[in-house]
Short mmCIF file of N, CA and C in Angstrom, two decimals:
data_model
loop_
_atom_site.label_atom_id
_atom_site.label_comp_id
_atom_site.label_asym_id
_atom_site.label_seq_id
_atom_site.Cartn_x
_atom_site.Cartn_y
_atom_site.Cartn_z
N MET A 1 0.89 -1.19 0.10
CA MET A 1 -0.21 -0.01 0.15
C MET A 1 0.76 1.28 0.14
N THR A 2 1.12 1.88 -1.11
CA THR A 2 2.02 2.92 -1.32
C THR A 2 1.31 4.08 -1.55
N ASN A 3 1.23 5.34 -1.07
CA ASN A 3 0.63 6.61 -1.29
C ASN A 3 1.71 7.31 -1.75
N THR A 4 1.84 7.33 -3.14
CA THR A 4 3.02 8.13 -3.72
C THR A 4 2.85 9.62 -3.90
N PRO A 5 1.88 10.41 -3.78
CA PRO A 5 1.76 11.92 -3.34
C PRO A 5 2.48 12.13 -1.92
N LEU A 6 1.95 11.30 -0.80
CA LEU A 6 2.32 11.39 0.29
C LEU A 6 3.98 11.28 0.55
N VAL A 7 4.38 10.17 -0.10
CA VAL A 7 5.77 10.14 -0.14
C VAL A 7 6.51 11.17 -0.54
N LEU A 8 5.95 11.77 -1.80
CA LEU A 8 6.70 12.80 -2.52
C LEU A 8 6.57 14.08 -1.59
N VAL A 9 5.50 14.26 -0.73
CA VAL A 9 5.49 15.47 -0.06
C VAL A 9 6.42 15.25 1.19
N GLY A 10 6.56 14.15 1.60
CA GLY A 10 7.26 13.57 2.56
C GLY A 10 8.91 13.88 2.11
N ILE A 11 9.28 13.45 1.13
CA ILE A 11 10.69 13.80 0.57
C ILE A 11 10.71 15.25 0.47
N LEU A 12 9.90 16.06 -0.18
CA LEU A 12 10.16 17.40 -0.23
C LEU A 12 10.33 18.18 1.07
N ILE A 13 9.54 17.83 2.02
CA ILE A 13 9.51 18.32 3.39
C ILE A 13 10.91 18.16 4.03
N LEU A 14 11.47 16.95 3.98
CA LEU A 14 12.62 16.56 4.60
C LEU A 14 13.95 17.17 3.68
N ALA A 15 13.75 17.35 2.20
CA ALA A 15 14.63 18.29 1.51
C ALA A 15 14.47 19.63 1.88
N VAL A 16 13.57 20.24 2.08
CA VAL A 16 13.52 21.51 2.53
C VAL A 16 14.33 21.73 3.85
N GLY A 17 13.78 20.73 4.97
CA GLY A 17 14.44 21.10 6.21
C GLY A 17 16.04 20.65 6.10
N THR A 18 16.43 19.74 5.38
CA THR A 18 17.80 19.59 5.42
C THR A 18 18.48 20.91 4.83
N PHE A 19 18.05 21.35 3.81
CA PHE A 19 18.69 22.50 3.13
C PHE A 19 18.67 23.53 4.10
N SER A 20 17.41 23.95 4.85
CA SER A 20 17.38 25.12 5.85
C SER A 20 18.35 24.91 6.82
N LEU A 21 18.70 23.64 7.29
CA LEU A 21 19.59 23.33 8.49
C LEU A 21 21.03 23.62 7.87
N ARG A 22 21.42 23.21 6.80
CA ARG A 22 22.82 23.35 6.39
C ARG A 22 22.82 24.79 5.88
N PHE A 23 21.92 25.52 5.59
CA PHE A 23 22.01 27.24 5.02
C PHE A 23 21.99 27.73 6.50
N ALA A 24 21.34 27.52 7.36
CA ALA A 24 21.40 28.27 8.70
C ALA A 24 22.84 28.22 9.48
N GLY A 25 23.63 27.22 9.20
CA GLY A 25 24.91 27.27 9.97
C GLY A 25 25.75 28.32 9.80
N PRO A 26 26.00 28.41 8.45
CA PRO A 26 27.09 29.59 7.91
C PRO A 26 26.39 30.92 8.40
N VAL A 27 25.15 31.26 8.05
CA VAL A 27 24.37 32.24 8.42
C VAL A 27 24.45 32.64 9.88
N MET A 28 24.16 31.78 10.68
CA MET A 28 24.11 32.26 12.12
C MET A 28 25.26 32.12 12.84
N ARG A 29 26.31 31.50 12.25
CA ARG A 29 27.64 31.54 12.52
C ARG A 29 28.34 33.08 12.84
N SER A 30 27.98 33.62 11.73
CA SER A 30 28.36 35.12 11.82
C SER A 30 27.70 36.04 12.63
N ARG A 31 26.56 35.42 13.11
CA ARG A 31 25.73 36.30 14.19
C ARG A 31 26.09 36.14 15.47
N PHE A 32 26.25 34.92 15.65
CA PHE A 32 26.64 34.56 17.22
C PHE A 32 28.12 33.81 17.51
N GLU A 33 28.58 34.20 18.40
CA GLU A 33 29.89 33.97 18.90
C GLU A 33 29.84 32.75 19.97
N LEU A 34 30.27 31.68 19.63
CA LEU A 34 30.29 30.53 20.75
C LEU A 34 31.67 30.69 21.46
N PRO A 35 31.56 30.39 22.84
CA PRO A 35 32.54 30.47 23.67
C PRO A 35 33.63 29.20 23.32
N GLU A 36 35.03 29.62 23.46
CA GLU A 36 35.88 28.93 23.19
C GLU A 36 35.89 27.26 23.60
N ARG A 37 35.32 27.27 25.04
CA ARG A 37 35.00 26.00 25.39
C ARG A 37 33.80 25.19 24.76
N ALA A 38 32.84 25.76 24.45
CA ALA A 38 31.61 25.29 23.63
C ALA A 38 32.40 24.87 22.42
N GLN A 39 32.91 25.40 21.78
CA GLN A 39 33.72 25.22 20.29
C GLN A 39 34.37 23.71 20.66
N GLN A 40 35.36 23.72 21.60
CA GLN A 40 36.16 22.76 22.14
C GLN A 40 35.17 21.30 22.29
N VAL A 41 34.25 21.48 23.04
CA VAL A 41 33.30 20.36 23.37
C VAL A 41 32.44 19.91 22.15
N LEU A 42 32.20 20.74 21.12
CA LEU A 42 31.52 20.43 19.96
C LEU A 42 32.38 19.47 19.24
N ALA A 43 33.64 19.91 19.12
CA ALA A 43 34.68 19.33 18.23
C ALA A 43 34.98 17.84 18.94
N ALA A 44 34.98 17.76 20.22
CA ALA A 44 35.17 16.57 20.85
C ALA A 44 33.89 15.78 20.71
N ALA A 45 32.73 16.31 20.69
CA ALA A 45 31.53 15.43 20.55
C ALA A 45 31.54 14.60 19.26
N ALA A 46 32.12 15.51 17.97
CA ALA A 46 31.95 15.01 16.82
C ALA A 46 33.03 13.89 16.59
N ILE A 47 33.94 13.86 17.11
CA ILE A 47 35.11 12.84 17.22
C ILE A 47 34.30 11.61 17.99
N VAL A 48 33.66 11.63 19.15
CA VAL A 48 33.07 10.69 19.69
C VAL A 48 31.93 9.98 19.16
N LEU A 49 31.33 10.75 18.45
CA LEU A 49 30.09 10.27 17.36
C LEU A 49 30.64 9.39 16.31
N LEU A 50 31.76 9.87 15.58
CA LEU A 50 32.33 9.01 14.70
C LEU A 50 32.91 7.93 15.11
N THR A 51 33.67 7.93 16.19
CA THR A 51 34.12 6.72 16.92
C THR A 51 33.22 5.81 17.27
N ALA A 52 31.92 5.92 17.60
CA ALA A 52 31.08 5.13 18.14
C ALA A 52 30.43 4.60 16.79
N LEU A 53 30.33 5.28 15.81
CA LEU A 53 29.71 4.87 14.51
C LEU A 53 30.61 3.75 13.98
N VAL A 54 31.85 4.07 13.75
CA VAL A 54 32.90 2.99 13.47
C VAL A 54 33.07 2.02 14.25
N ALA A 55 32.89 2.03 15.53
CA ALA A 55 33.01 0.69 16.51
C ALA A 55 31.70 -0.01 16.31
N THR A 56 30.46 0.53 16.19
CA THR A 56 29.39 -0.16 15.77
C THR A 56 29.22 -1.08 14.48
N SER A 57 29.75 -0.25 13.63
CA SER A 57 29.73 -0.66 12.23
C SER A 57 30.81 -1.83 12.34
N ALA A 58 32.00 -1.68 12.82
CA ALA A 58 33.05 -2.79 12.87
C ALA A 58 32.88 -3.90 13.35
N LEU A 59 32.11 -3.93 14.70
CA LEU A 59 32.08 -4.95 15.72
C LEU A 59 30.91 -5.88 15.62
N THR A 60 29.98 -5.24 15.05
CA THR A 60 28.61 -5.96 14.70
C THR A 60 28.20 -6.18 13.57
N ASP A 61 27.47 -7.25 13.28
CA ASP A 61 26.92 -7.73 11.93
C ASP A 61 25.42 -7.98 12.04
N GLY A 62 24.37 -7.02 11.76
CA GLY A 62 23.12 -7.32 12.36
C GLY A 62 22.92 -7.39 13.81
N HIS A 63 22.57 -8.58 14.40
CA HIS A 63 22.29 -8.42 15.99
C HIS A 63 23.37 -9.00 16.48
N GLY A 64 24.36 -9.74 15.82
CA GLY A 64 25.38 -10.61 16.50
C GLY A 64 26.90 -9.81 16.11
N PRO A 65 27.94 -10.51 16.86
CA PRO A 65 29.32 -10.00 16.44
C PRO A 65 29.70 -10.10 14.98
N ALA A 66 30.63 -9.45 14.72
CA ALA A 66 30.95 -9.30 13.14
C ALA A 66 32.18 -10.46 13.02
N GLY A 67 32.76 -11.09 14.00
CA GLY A 67 33.95 -11.82 13.74
C GLY A 67 35.11 -11.16 13.88
N VAL A 68 36.13 -11.71 13.28
CA VAL A 68 37.36 -11.01 13.49
C VAL A 68 38.11 -10.36 12.44
N ALA A 69 37.73 -10.84 11.26
CA ALA A 69 38.12 -10.24 9.94
C ALA A 69 38.04 -8.73 9.81
N ARG A 70 36.66 -8.49 9.83
CA ARG A 70 36.20 -6.99 9.68
C ARG A 70 36.65 -6.03 10.95
N PRO A 71 36.96 -6.22 12.16
CA PRO A 71 37.75 -5.38 13.00
C PRO A 71 39.17 -5.24 12.57
N ALA A 72 39.55 -6.63 12.28
CA ALA A 72 41.06 -6.38 11.83
C ALA A 72 41.30 -5.62 10.57
N GLY A 73 40.46 -5.55 9.66
CA GLY A 73 40.55 -4.47 8.54
C GLY A 73 40.19 -3.35 9.15
N VAL A 74 39.37 -3.10 9.84
CA VAL A 74 39.17 -1.46 10.22
C VAL A 74 40.44 -0.98 11.20
N LEU A 75 40.72 -1.92 11.74
CA LEU A 75 42.05 -1.51 12.46
C LEU A 75 43.28 -1.18 11.63
N VAL A 76 43.49 -2.06 10.65
CA VAL A 76 44.59 -1.52 9.63
C VAL A 76 44.35 -0.45 9.11
N GLY A 77 43.14 -0.24 8.67
CA GLY A 77 42.63 1.21 7.79
C GLY A 77 42.82 2.38 8.99
N GLY A 78 42.49 2.25 10.24
CA GLY A 78 42.45 3.02 11.11
C GLY A 78 44.10 3.40 11.57
N VAL A 79 44.92 2.66 11.50
CA VAL A 79 46.35 2.74 11.74
C VAL A 79 46.88 3.69 10.93
N LEU A 80 46.47 3.15 9.24
CA LEU A 80 46.99 3.78 8.41
C LEU A 80 46.58 5.28 8.15
N ALA A 81 45.31 5.49 8.47
CA ALA A 81 44.83 6.53 8.58
C ALA A 81 45.29 7.74 9.51
N TRP A 82 45.48 7.05 10.60
CA TRP A 82 46.13 7.68 11.80
C TRP A 82 47.64 8.46 11.47
N ARG A 83 48.49 7.39 10.43
CA ARG A 83 49.82 7.68 10.02
C ARG A 83 49.77 8.42 8.74
N LYS A 84 48.29 8.84 8.25
CA LYS A 84 48.20 9.90 7.38
C LYS A 84 48.53 9.33 6.03
N ALA A 85 48.45 8.12 5.79
CA ALA A 85 48.42 7.55 4.54
C ALA A 85 47.35 7.69 3.46
N PRO A 86 47.70 7.90 2.36
CA PRO A 86 46.78 8.27 1.15
C PRO A 86 45.55 7.25 1.46
N PHE A 87 44.30 8.13 1.17
CA PHE A 87 42.87 7.24 1.33
C PHE A 87 42.92 6.33 0.64
N VAL A 88 43.25 6.13 -0.89
CA VAL A 88 43.17 4.93 -1.33
C VAL A 88 43.89 3.90 -0.90
N LEU A 89 45.10 3.91 -0.40
CA LEU A 89 45.60 3.14 0.25
C LEU A 89 45.02 2.79 1.56
N VAL A 90 44.56 3.57 2.38
CA VAL A 90 43.93 2.90 3.65
C VAL A 90 42.75 2.04 3.15
N VAL A 91 41.91 2.52 2.43
CA VAL A 91 40.68 1.52 1.92
C VAL A 91 41.29 0.18 1.43
N VAL A 92 42.15 0.23 0.46
CA VAL A 92 42.93 -0.95 -0.11
C VAL A 92 43.25 -2.00 0.91
N ALA A 93 43.96 -1.45 1.68
CA ALA A 93 44.72 -2.33 2.90
C ALA A 93 43.60 -2.86 3.68
N ALA A 94 42.57 -2.07 4.21
CA ALA A 94 41.50 -2.48 4.87
C ALA A 94 40.81 -3.56 4.28
N ALA A 95 40.55 -3.38 3.06
CA ALA A 95 39.76 -4.53 2.69
C ALA A 95 40.59 -5.68 2.22
N ALA A 96 41.92 -5.39 1.84
CA ALA A 96 42.96 -6.76 1.64
C ALA A 96 43.02 -7.29 2.91
N THR A 97 43.13 -6.76 4.06
CA THR A 97 43.25 -7.53 5.17
C THR A 97 42.08 -8.30 5.42
N ALA A 98 40.74 -7.65 5.60
CA ALA A 98 39.72 -8.55 5.79
C ALA A 98 39.42 -9.57 4.64
N ALA A 99 39.69 -9.31 3.53
CA ALA A 99 39.61 -10.44 2.50
C ALA A 99 40.59 -11.52 2.87
N GLY A 100 41.69 -11.23 2.99
CA GLY A 100 42.82 -11.94 3.14
C GLY A 100 42.61 -13.08 4.41
N LEU A 101 42.01 -12.35 5.68
CA LEU A 101 41.79 -13.31 6.60
C LEU A 101 40.66 -14.28 6.34
N ARG A 102 39.63 -13.66 5.64
CA ARG A 102 38.47 -14.40 5.22
C ARG A 102 38.70 -15.59 4.28
N LEU A 103 39.97 -15.46 3.53
CA LEU A 103 40.33 -16.28 2.44
C LEU A 103 41.27 -17.45 3.40
N LEU A 104 41.62 -17.05 4.49
CA LEU A 104 42.35 -18.05 5.39
C LEU A 104 41.57 -18.85 6.23
N GLY A 105 40.05 -18.56 6.11
CA GLY A 105 39.21 -19.39 6.99
C GLY A 105 38.89 -18.48 8.14
N VAL A 106 39.31 -17.28 8.64
CA VAL A 106 38.86 -16.47 9.78
C VAL A 106 37.77 -15.77 9.60
N PRO A 107 36.65 -16.07 10.57
CA PRO A 107 35.39 -15.29 10.22
C PRO A 107 35.34 -13.77 10.50
#
């Protein structure tokens, strides 16, 4: 049971809301000055949120654990990214690590 006009209206509303939020950031930044401490907290919050997303994606598969190969690949990619390796090398090394471990029978 699909109501196409309702879906299109919902997409349009979400698109306008997303654009408005993205547009409001630069506009409001020039009008308000955040304290230095608030800027530091927001920067740390972004890092914590990204780390939680990576950990959740790397360690779980559906409702269960992901095994060993995927977290090992993410670890290799993370170390290479931390060492400021080129992005293509980070992705290829992470994928090769996970694929190699799975080829050897490691789940």
